[in-house]
Short mmCIF file of C-alpha atoms and ligand atoms in Angstrom, two decimals:
data_model
loop_
_atom_site.label_atom_id
_atom_site.label_comp_id
_atom_site.label_asym_id
_atom_site.label_seq_id
_atom_site.Cartn_x
_atom_site.Cartn_y
_atom_site.Cartn_z
CA MET A 1445 -11.58 -1.25 23.26
CA LEU A 1446 -11.37 -5.00 22.82
CA ILE A 1447 -8.14 -6.71 23.71
CA LYS A 1448 -7.45 -9.78 21.63
CA ARG A 1449 -4.78 -12.27 22.47
CA SER A 1450 -2.37 -13.19 19.72
CA PRO A 1451 -1.07 -16.77 19.38
CA ASN A 1452 2.04 -15.93 21.40
CA GLY A 1453 -0.05 -14.55 24.24
CA ILE A 1454 0.75 -10.89 23.71
CA GLU A 1455 -2.19 -8.58 24.12
CA LEU A 1456 -2.94 -6.67 20.95
CA PRO A 1457 -5.52 -3.96 20.59
CA PHE A 1458 -8.38 -4.38 18.26
CA SER A 1459 -10.11 -1.20 17.33
CA SER A 1460 -13.69 -1.54 16.23
CA GLU A 1461 -15.81 0.07 18.91
CA ILE A 1462 -17.38 3.45 18.32
CA THR A 1463 -17.16 5.49 21.50
CA PRO A 1464 -19.91 7.87 22.55
CA ARG A 1465 -17.51 10.78 21.96
CA GLU A 1466 -16.97 9.67 18.39
CA VAL A 1467 -20.70 9.40 17.75
CA PHE A 1468 -21.18 12.89 19.18
CA GLU A 1469 -18.39 14.35 17.05
CA SER A 1470 -19.59 12.61 13.93
CA ARG A 1471 -22.93 14.36 14.31
CA ARG A 1472 -21.15 17.71 14.40
CA ASP A 1473 -19.16 16.67 11.31
CA PHE A 1474 -22.32 15.54 9.58
CA ILE A 1475 -23.91 18.94 10.09
CA ARG A 1476 -20.74 20.56 8.82
CA GLN A 1477 -20.65 18.31 5.77
CA MET A 1478 -24.26 19.14 4.97
CA ALA A 1479 -23.41 22.83 5.06
CA VAL A 1480 -20.37 22.35 2.85
CA GLY A 1481 -22.32 20.17 0.45
CA SER A 1482 -25.22 22.55 0.01
CA ILE A 1483 -23.15 25.66 -0.53
CA ALA A 1484 -20.14 23.86 -2.01
CA GLY A 1485 -17.92 26.88 -1.43
CA THR A 1486 -14.17 26.73 -0.99
CA ALA A 1487 -14.42 29.39 1.71
CA LEU A 1488 -16.64 27.16 3.81
CA PHE A 1489 -14.32 24.21 3.33
CA GLU A 1490 -11.46 26.42 4.47
CA MET A 1491 -13.43 27.52 7.51
CA ALA A 1492 -14.18 23.94 8.48
CA ASN A 1493 -10.58 22.98 7.86
CA ARG A 1494 -9.26 25.78 10.06
CA GLU A 1495 -11.03 24.13 12.98
CA ALA A 1496 -8.28 21.52 12.73
CA PHE A 1497 -5.90 24.15 14.09
CA SER A 1498 -6.61 24.67 17.74
CA GLN A 1499 -3.35 23.71 19.37
CA THR A 1500 -1.94 23.29 22.83
CA PRO A 1501 -1.92 26.65 24.62
CA GLY A 1502 1.66 27.73 25.32
CA ALA A 1503 3.25 25.15 23.04
CA GLN A 1504 6.30 26.28 21.10
CA LYS A 1505 5.47 27.38 17.56
CA LEU A 1506 7.60 25.99 14.77
CA ALA A 1507 7.94 27.97 11.55
CA SER A 1508 8.02 26.01 8.31
CA THR A 1509 7.29 26.38 4.61
CA LEU A 1510 4.55 24.30 3.03
CA ASN A 1511 6.04 21.93 0.48
CA PRO A 1512 3.38 21.91 -2.25
CA ALA A 1513 4.66 18.59 -3.62
CA TYR A 1514 3.49 16.90 -0.41
CA ALA A 1515 0.42 18.95 0.48
CA LEU A 1516 -2.35 16.37 0.31
CA ILE A 1517 -5.62 18.13 -0.45
CA GLU A 1518 -7.83 16.37 2.05
CA LYS A 1519 -9.53 17.61 5.16
CA LYS A 1520 -7.02 17.59 7.98
CA THR A 1521 -7.78 15.58 11.06
CA ALA A 1522 -8.83 17.79 13.97
CA TYR A 1523 -5.87 18.58 16.23
CA LYS A 1524 -7.90 17.29 19.16
CA ASP A 1525 -8.30 13.87 17.53
CA ALA A 1526 -4.67 13.66 16.37
CA THR A 1527 -3.50 14.33 19.92
CA THR A 1528 -5.97 12.24 21.94
CA TYR A 1529 -6.28 9.09 19.81
CA ASN A 1530 -2.74 7.71 19.78
CA ASN A 1531 -0.70 4.55 19.71
CA PHE A 1532 2.35 4.99 21.91
CA TYR A 1533 2.66 1.85 24.02
CA GLU A 1534 5.41 3.33 26.18
CA PHE A 1535 2.53 5.30 27.75
CA GLY A 1536 -0.16 2.61 27.75
CA THR A 1537 -2.02 0.52 25.19
CA ASP A 1538 -5.32 2.38 25.22
CA LYS A 1539 -5.76 5.07 22.56
CA SER A 1540 -6.49 7.71 25.21
CA GLU A 1541 -3.56 6.84 27.49
CA PRO A 1542 -0.64 8.56 25.70
CA ALA A 1543 -2.38 11.94 25.95
CA MET A 1544 -3.00 11.38 29.67
CA ASN A 1545 0.36 9.81 30.58
CA ALA A 1546 3.00 11.35 28.31
CA GLY A 1547 3.49 14.39 30.59
CA THR A 1548 6.41 12.54 32.20
CA LEU A 1549 8.37 12.58 28.93
CA LYS A 1550 11.09 15.25 28.95
CA PRO A 1551 11.66 16.20 25.29
CA HIS A 1552 14.48 18.61 26.09
CA PRO A 1553 17.35 18.46 26.48
CA TRP A 1554 17.40 15.61 23.94
CA THR A 1555 20.03 14.06 21.73
CA VAL A 1556 19.94 11.65 18.82
CA THR A 1557 23.02 9.48 18.29
CA ILE A 1558 23.79 8.43 14.73
CA GLU A 1559 26.08 5.41 14.64
CA GLY A 1560 26.97 2.16 12.93
CA GLU A 1561 28.04 1.92 9.29
CA VAL A 1562 28.79 5.64 8.76
CA LYS A 1563 32.00 7.55 8.18
CA LYS A 1564 30.89 10.44 10.39
CA PRO A 1565 29.04 9.19 13.49
CA VAL A 1566 27.61 12.08 15.49
CA THR A 1567 25.35 12.98 18.40
CA LEU A 1568 23.01 15.83 17.55
CA ASP A 1569 21.03 17.91 20.01
CA LEU A 1570 17.60 19.28 19.23
CA ASP A 1571 18.94 22.62 18.07
CA ALA A 1572 21.29 20.92 15.61
CA LEU A 1573 18.41 18.76 14.35
CA LEU A 1574 16.16 21.79 13.87
CA LYS A 1575 18.89 23.55 11.87
CA LEU A 1576 20.05 20.59 9.80
CA ALA A 1577 17.74 21.40 6.87
CA PRO A 1578 14.92 23.87 6.13
CA LEU A 1579 11.74 22.87 7.94
CA GLU A 1580 8.87 21.96 5.63
CA GLU A 1581 5.21 21.42 6.29
CA ARG A 1582 3.91 18.25 4.65
CA VAL A 1583 0.34 17.07 4.83
CA TYR A 1584 0.50 13.28 4.92
CA ARG A 1585 -2.10 10.56 5.26
CA LEU A 1586 -1.22 8.13 8.09
CA ARG A 1587 -2.80 4.65 7.97
CA CYS A 1588 -2.69 2.49 11.09
CA VAL A 1589 -2.58 -1.28 10.63
CA GLU A 1590 -5.67 -1.44 12.87
CA GLY A 1591 -7.81 0.06 10.09
CA TRP A 1592 -8.06 3.79 10.75
CA SER A 1593 -6.37 6.80 9.17
CA MET A 1594 -5.68 10.48 9.78
CA VAL A 1595 -4.46 13.44 7.71
CA ILE A 1596 -1.80 15.40 9.57
CA PRO A 1597 0.25 18.51 8.73
CA TRP A 1598 3.72 17.40 9.87
CA ILE A 1599 6.80 19.61 10.13
CA GLY A 1600 10.24 18.26 9.27
CA TYR A 1601 12.50 17.39 6.35
CA SER A 1602 13.54 14.37 4.31
CA LEU A 1603 15.68 12.00 6.34
CA SER A 1604 18.05 11.92 3.35
CA ASN A 1605 19.40 15.33 4.50
CA LEU A 1606 20.71 13.73 7.68
CA ILE A 1607 21.89 10.54 5.95
CA LYS A 1608 24.06 12.52 3.51
CA LYS A 1609 25.74 14.37 6.40
CA VAL A 1610 26.90 11.19 8.18
CA GLU A 1611 28.18 9.50 4.98
CA PRO A 1612 27.09 5.86 5.18
CA THR A 1613 29.75 3.27 4.31
CA GLY A 1614 29.30 0.72 1.52
CA ASN A 1615 28.16 -1.74 4.20
CA ALA A 1616 25.14 0.31 5.20
CA LYS A 1617 22.15 -1.62 3.83
CA PHE A 1618 19.53 -0.79 6.49
CA VAL A 1619 18.67 1.91 9.02
CA GLU A 1620 17.40 1.21 12.52
CA PHE A 1621 15.36 3.71 14.58
CA ILE A 1622 15.48 3.28 18.33
CA THR A 1623 13.05 4.92 20.75
CA LEU A 1624 13.92 6.21 24.24
CA ASP A 1625 14.11 3.45 26.86
CA ASP A 1626 13.63 5.15 30.24
CA LYS A 1627 11.13 3.75 32.74
CA LYS A 1628 11.11 7.01 34.69
CA GLN A 1629 9.82 8.92 31.68
CA MET A 1630 7.81 6.10 30.09
CA PRO A 1631 5.70 4.17 32.60
CA GLY A 1632 4.52 1.69 29.95
CA LEU A 1633 8.02 0.19 29.75
CA ARG A 1634 7.33 -1.59 33.04
CA ARG A 1635 4.88 -3.86 31.25
CA PRO A 1636 6.18 -6.51 28.84
CA VAL A 1637 3.81 -5.55 26.03
CA LEU A 1638 6.60 -5.37 23.44
CA GLU A 1639 10.32 -6.02 23.62
CA TRP A 1640 11.71 -2.62 24.65
CA PRO A 1641 13.03 -0.30 23.44
CA TYR A 1642 10.68 0.14 20.50
CA VAL A 1643 12.73 -0.46 17.37
CA GLU A 1644 11.85 0.03 13.72
CA GLY A 1645 13.81 -0.14 10.51
CA LEU A 1646 14.00 0.62 6.80
CA ARG A 1647 16.01 -0.56 3.85
CA MET A 1648 18.58 2.08 2.81
CA ASP A 1649 16.74 3.04 -0.41
CA GLU A 1650 13.49 3.47 1.55
CA ALA A 1651 15.30 5.66 4.08
CA MET A 1652 16.73 7.81 1.26
CA HIS A 1653 13.36 8.30 -0.46
CA PRO A 1654 12.27 11.97 -0.34
CA LEU A 1655 8.89 11.01 1.20
CA THR A 1656 10.67 9.63 4.28
CA LEU A 1657 10.21 12.38 6.82
CA LEU A 1658 12.13 13.11 9.98
CA SER A 1659 9.51 15.05 11.90
CA LEU A 1660 9.97 17.62 14.65
CA GLY A 1661 6.50 19.13 14.72
CA MET A 1662 2.88 19.16 13.59
CA TYR A 1663 0.06 21.70 13.20
CA GLY A 1664 2.55 24.58 13.35
CA GLU A 1665 4.06 23.55 16.68
CA VAL A 1666 6.68 21.23 18.15
CA LEU A 1667 5.45 17.63 18.49
CA PRO A 1668 3.18 16.99 21.47
CA ASN A 1669 4.68 14.31 23.74
CA GLN A 1670 1.99 11.79 22.83
CA ASN A 1671 2.84 12.15 19.13
CA GLY A 1672 6.52 11.32 19.64
CA ALA A 1673 8.27 14.46 20.88
CA PRO A 1674 10.76 15.76 20.14
CA VAL A 1675 11.66 13.77 17.00
CA ARG A 1676 10.02 10.88 15.13
CA MET A 1677 9.74 9.27 11.73
CA VAL A 1678 6.74 9.61 9.42
CA LEU A 1679 6.49 7.01 6.63
CA PRO A 1680 3.15 7.64 4.94
CA TRP A 1681 3.20 4.60 2.60
CA LYS A 1682 3.71 2.16 5.46
CA TYR A 1683 1.48 1.16 8.34
CA GLY A 1684 1.73 3.62 11.22
CA PHE A 1685 3.80 1.39 13.48
CA LYS A 1686 6.81 1.81 11.16
CA SER A 1687 6.89 5.52 12.15
CA ALA A 1688 8.87 5.27 15.39
CA LYS A 1689 8.37 8.02 17.97
CA SER A 1690 10.73 9.80 20.41
CA ILE A 1691 13.89 8.55 18.70
CA VAL A 1692 17.26 8.61 20.52
CA LYS A 1693 19.35 6.50 18.15
CA ILE A 1694 19.63 6.00 14.39
CA ARG A 1695 21.89 3.09 13.49
CA PHE A 1696 23.12 2.07 10.04
CA THR A 1697 23.52 -1.70 9.66
CA LYS A 1698 24.59 -4.46 7.30
CA GLU A 1699 21.79 -6.81 8.36
CA GLN A 1700 18.05 -6.25 8.34
CA PRO A 1701 17.18 -4.95 11.83
CA ARG A 1702 14.79 -6.79 14.13
CA THR A 1703 11.71 -4.65 14.70
CA ALA A 1704 9.42 -4.44 17.74
CA TRP A 1705 6.21 -5.61 16.08
CA ASN A 1706 7.91 -8.25 13.96
CA ILE A 1707 9.44 -9.72 17.12
CA ALA A 1708 6.04 -9.65 18.88
CA ALA A 1709 4.00 -11.25 16.09
CA PRO A 1710 6.09 -12.19 13.03
CA GLY A 1711 3.14 -13.75 11.20
CA GLU A 1712 1.16 -10.51 11.49
CA TYR A 1713 3.71 -7.72 11.11
CA GLY A 1714 6.48 -7.99 8.52
CA PHE A 1715 9.58 -5.89 8.04
CA TYR A 1716 8.18 -3.98 5.05
CA SER A 1717 4.61 -3.35 6.24
CA ASN A 1718 3.67 -1.32 3.19
CA VAL A 1719 0.02 -0.32 3.17
CA ASN A 1720 -1.56 -2.91 0.89
CA PRO A 1721 -5.32 -3.44 0.54
CA ASP A 1722 -4.68 -6.81 -1.17
CA VAL A 1723 -2.80 -8.37 1.73
CA ASP A 1724 -5.07 -8.87 4.72
CA HIS A 1725 -3.88 -9.00 8.28
CA PRO A 1726 -4.40 -12.61 9.45
CA ARG A 1727 -7.20 -11.40 11.74
CA TRP A 1728 -8.85 -8.68 9.66
CA SER A 1729 -9.19 -7.17 6.19
CA GLN A 1730 -7.00 -4.27 5.09
CA ALA A 1731 -9.22 -3.33 2.15
CA SER A 1732 -10.85 -0.32 3.81
CA GLU A 1733 -10.34 2.15 6.62
CA ARG A 1734 -12.24 4.64 8.71
CA ARG A 1735 -11.02 8.21 8.80
CA ILE A 1736 -10.77 9.46 12.37
CA GLY A 1737 -13.35 12.23 12.80
CA GLU A 1738 -15.73 10.62 10.32
CA ASP A 1739 -16.69 7.62 12.41
CA GLY A 1740 -20.40 7.97 12.65
CA LEU A 1741 -23.60 6.34 11.66
CA PHE A 1742 -23.52 7.99 8.23
CA ALA A 1743 -19.80 7.80 7.59
CA LYS A 1744 -18.76 5.40 4.86
CA LYS A 1745 -15.53 3.51 5.22
CA ARG A 1746 -12.89 4.60 2.73
CA LYS A 1747 -11.11 2.27 0.35
CA THR A 1748 -7.52 1.74 1.38
CA LEU A 1749 -5.12 2.58 -1.45
CA MET A 1750 -2.00 0.66 -2.47
CA PHE A 1751 0.98 2.28 -0.71
CA ASN A 1752 -1.65 4.46 1.00
CA GLY A 1753 -1.88 6.35 -2.30
CA TYR A 1754 1.86 7.16 -2.47
CA ASN A 1755 2.55 5.45 -5.79
CA GLU A 1756 5.90 7.18 -6.19
CA VAL A 1757 7.43 4.50 -3.95
CA ALA A 1758 6.28 1.59 -6.14
CA SER A 1759 9.63 1.34 -7.95
CA LEU A 1760 11.36 0.56 -4.63
CA TYR A 1761 9.55 -2.78 -4.65
CA ALA A 1762 9.74 -3.69 -8.35
CA GLY A 1763 10.05 -7.43 -8.74
CA MET A 1764 9.22 -8.17 -5.09
CA ASP A 1765 6.30 -10.40 -4.13
CA LEU A 1766 4.54 -8.09 -1.67
CA LYS A 1767 2.40 -10.98 -0.36
CA LYS A 1768 5.62 -12.63 0.77
CA PHE A 1769 7.38 -9.45 1.86
CA TYR A 1770 4.45 -8.01 3.84
N1 MTE B 1854 7.96 4.37 20.09
C1 MTE B 1854 6.76 4.11 19.54
N2 MTE B 1854 6.49 4.58 18.31
C2 MTE B 1854 5.28 4.33 17.75
C3 MTE B 1854 4.30 3.55 18.42
C4 MTE B 1854 4.62 3.08 19.72
O1 MTE B 1854 3.84 2.39 20.41
N3 MTE B 1854 5.85 3.38 20.25
N4 MTE B 1854 3.09 3.30 17.81
C5 MTE B 1854 3.06 3.35 16.34
C6 MTE B 1854 1.72 3.24 15.77
S1 MTE B 1854 0.97 1.71 15.87
C7 MTE B 1854 1.10 4.28 15.12
S2 MTE B 1854 -0.39 4.06 14.32
C8 MTE B 1854 1.70 5.64 15.12
C9 MTE B 1854 0.70 6.65 15.66
O2 MTE B 1854 1.20 7.95 15.57
P1 MTE B 1854 0.31 9.18 16.11
O3 MTE B 1854 -0.13 8.83 17.49
O4 MTE B 1854 1.18 10.38 16.05
O5 MTE B 1854 -0.87 9.26 15.17
O6 MTE B 1854 2.89 5.71 15.93
C10 MTE B 1854 3.75 4.59 15.80
N5 MTE B 1854 5.00 4.85 16.51
MO1 MO B 1855 -0.72 1.73 14.30
#
């Protein structure tokens, strides 16, 4: 991986290299694609897709019901890729580091404190979070600002379920998501890569949108540590960094929250950060992406879609200049 220095001197990753492992896996995928293409059978597609489900031995299963309204019909990213190619800077800045280092995270016991502009502030433990609303499986596309994407079967429910329970006051205009800040559990916090803790935020109407997922699991199991155990956000129409992991606090505010990446490089990462192929990152194009698992000599880049293909959110931004509010 190349490390590029941003104007303010912070090291930012720049993903472009194809690793030997990726080349090897792409060959396997290529052979599989040939087979699917020549026989063109649904059964074969299903067989190939089932390979995505080889989870962590001994991990806790999490029952859920597939929500057909959010079941993207695209080949799911292999579990192996989704759990070994991660951005989670609290465990290191290399894609492979979270999987190697996140064993020190203790995802239970765990509590999430909901505070700020709400009539009913509360601290919920994991059990309360799991029981707050029926668990759904939703297959979402996740697009990283670095130019790659995955398709992941998440487990969780709309954040709106939780928001309604705490009864926001009329002053609540934004929601802030705050990640755990414990050097003992997260060795990466010792390095000043970002301003810690990792903080993200949404406007209230974005937070209330049914797509906005509070996630407690993926691939039929509780979240692996490297994917943000035990609870994280998943915002499929925004760049991946908006989806904060390992959340301990949700705060309702009057003012737009400061966010970790906006603080680090305001000219590169805005508050909204909606996936937008027409607004390039200052240092690279956002017009296309590579799907993890397809990166090979024969794999074509995919066109990035406005709002990552989730057009149902477009009305949230009616009348806004999305070049200005990037
Ligand atoms: N706390 C925290 N949350 C985070 C990050 C991080 O470094 N720290 N990285 C973000 C980025 S850049 C991406 S692309 C996604 C990756 O999620 P995944 O590893 O589950 O695919 O997590 C996001 N959430
Ligand atoms: Mo990302």
